Amino acid sequence: MKIAAAAAARAAGGDAVTGSRAFAKARSREAVLYCSVSGVQAIGNSARAGKDSLPAAANRPVLAVIGFQPMHLRWVPGVVMMLWRIGTAGWGRGGPRLERLRLFAAVSLACALAGCAALSDNAALDAGDLAVNPTLLVATDRKPVDGARAQPWFGSERASALNYARARLSPPDGGRFSRAALGLSDWRIEAVEPAQSVDELLPRAAMTRDVLLYVHGFNQTFETAALDAARLSQGIHFHGETMVFSWPSKAKLFDYGYDRESALWSRDALEHVLSGLIASPMTARIHLVAHSIGSMPAMEALRQAYARQGRATAERMGAVVFAAPDIDMDVFASSIERLGPLARKITVISATNDRALAVSSFLAGGVSRVGAAEQEKLRRLGVHVIDASREGWGLINHDLFLSNVRTRQVIRDAIEGRAPSGIRASR
């Protein structure tokens, strides 16, 4: 942080003392932003609350640090906000425009040098298995494109049969000062290798391994869904095999109806995948994370698997996490009653300020969605409830399970059987 401050001072056109004064002047007027793996988070606004209300760290000569993350360039809104503040702040009010440009250059350099300093060395040592062996297991009922030999691999049309494959991934650049820290490098799919069944996908090993199964949400291509699975696995440092179930989304903003029907159509295919994992001697526990509309086929598949196999399903399933679930509240409550002991393994990550679910509720005739429901309603169902309403800084707040480090920690805690350590939970 000291290096960043000194470098920013030089970029501002002065020595360390001059830079410190410039930082202090800016700090006393505007919000102080802190870096985190999850992106930009506004901590306080001294213009309204007063200088004494700022955190202790704000009293050091640091103007701002913006945290970039290589997930769909989600740092862009933070940069836009910072540009707006630079244009409207009272830094050297009445002074030349060059002073403001220099201050912006200082911020940019501080980002480059200190933006990833918040990443702990412990996180690097605790890298997930996907970083060591970047191979993603794939199950999809999308129709292959050109035999899945090149992008886009699988399209938006519904396939007549379930497809299995291994996706060979290329991880983002590593290192504290890498291109990934600036959002310029990300996971990529290098190749897709077809397989015939779940058993063929799972590697033969001396010991059984846990499996993380991710089911994506609305408006996703096969590639974005697969890479989100990789980001989730790496973000929670998962140890085991990571698998994505990708249903045929149109990947278009105004095709919500098609996506909803495709998700429900995929429930039998997802149940087939779950049953294969449960029956395999190579799997230990199966952890299911479903996002948005993906929670609908996930819930239906769990219901069907439990109805067919009962105790075996309950014993082999580990954590079940519904992140911002786009499910009718009444349908969800009815399904929970039929899951028996599985219901106690369910964690719902909700946010009452999830704007995407507000739109979904409107389209559903005003029926509330589980991911935006009040805590008391969910708590009465006997599931674990995580309120992430205060974690989102954006306008949508629908993908906090990927973009917010504390929300990701909730998923890791659920998988490891611990009480949530990041966000307050209720039951």
Tab-separated table of C-alpha atoms in Angstrom, residues 47 91 94 107 119 143 169 176 231 236 245 263 282 285 309 329 365 375 379 396:
chain	number	residue	atom	x	y	z
A	47	ALA	CA	-18.904	14.507	2.655
A	91	TRP	CA	-10.415	18.494	-5.615
A	94	GLY	CA	-11.333	26.222	-9.392
A	107	VAL	CA	-5.792	6.394	-8.903
A	119	LEU	CA	-5.279	-11.190	-1.985
A	143	LYS	CA	-27.342	-29.675	-29.087
A	169	LEU	CA	-9.415	-25.166	-19.551
A	176	ARG	CA	-0.077	-10.627	-7.676
A	231	ARG	CA	-14.663	-19.311	-11.350
A	236	ILE	CA	-14.191	-21.270	-3.033
A	245	PHE	CA	-24.750	-29.002	-16.031
A	263	ALA	CA	-34.811	-25.145	-17.633
A	282	MET	CA	-15.771	-42.902	-7.405
A	285	ARG	CA	-20.301	-36.307	-1.553
A	309	GLN	CA	-33.769	-43.551	-4.286
A	329	MET	CA	-42.324	-19.219	-3.385
A	365	GLY	CA	-47.919	-11.880	-12.044
A	375	GLN	CA	-36.286	-14.065	5.719
A	379	ARG	CA	-36.893	-19.628	7.847
A	396	ILE	CA	-28.695	-5.738	-10.178
